[in-house]
Amino acid sequence: MAYITKVANGWRAQVERNGERRSATRDTKSEVVQWAAEVEAEL
């Protein structure tokens, strides 16, 4: 499940699955949504 939030310098996505957590910050919401979908597919 991805949690997407607005932060001061852009957008942050936090993905957690099977106890493994990854996060990233991107400039636009669409970029962070795409990143989160790719990471969820990997995990």
Coordinates of C-alpha atoms in Angstrom, one line a residue:
M1 CA 0.0 0.0 0.0
A2 CA 1.4 3.4 -0.9
Y3 CA 0.9 6.5 1.2
I4 CA 1.3 9.7 -0.7
T5 CA 1.7 13.1 1.1
K6 CA 2.5 16.7 0.1
V7 CA 5.8 17.9 1.6
A8 CA 7.5 21.3 1.4
N9 CA 9.8 20.3 -1.5
G10 CA 7.3 18.2 -3.5
W11 CA 5.5 14.9 -3.0
R12 CA 6.5 11.8 -0.9
A13 CA 5.5 8.3 -1.4
Q14 CA 5.9 5.6 1.2
V15 CA 5.4 2.0 0.2
E16 CA 5.3 -0.9 2.7
R17 CA 4.8 -4.5 1.7
N18 CA 5.7 -7.7 3.5
G19 CA 7.6 -5.7 6.2
E20 CA 9.8 -4.0 3.6
R21 CA 9.5 -0.2 3.4
R22 CA 10.7 2.2 0.7
S23 CA 10.1 5.9 0.3
A24 CA 10.9 8.6 -2.3
T25 CA 10.3 12.2 -2.9
R26 CA 9.5 13.6 -6.4
D27 CA 8.6 17.1 -7.8
T28 CA 5.1 16.2 -9.0
K29 CA 2.3 14.0 -7.7
S30 CA 2.1 12.0 -11.0
E31 CA 5.8 11.1 -10.8
V32 CA 5.5 9.9 -7.2
V33 CA 2.4 7.8 -8.1
Q34 CA 4.2 6.2 -11.0
W35 CA 7.2 5.4 -8.8
A36 CA 5.0 3.9 -6.1
A37 CA 3.3 1.7 -8.6
E38 CA 6.6 0.4 -9.9
V39 CA 7.9 -0.3 -6.4
E40 CA 4.7 -2.1 -5.4
A41 CA 5.1 -4.3 -8.5
E42 CA 8.7 -5.2 -7.5
L43 CA 7.8 -6.0 -3.9

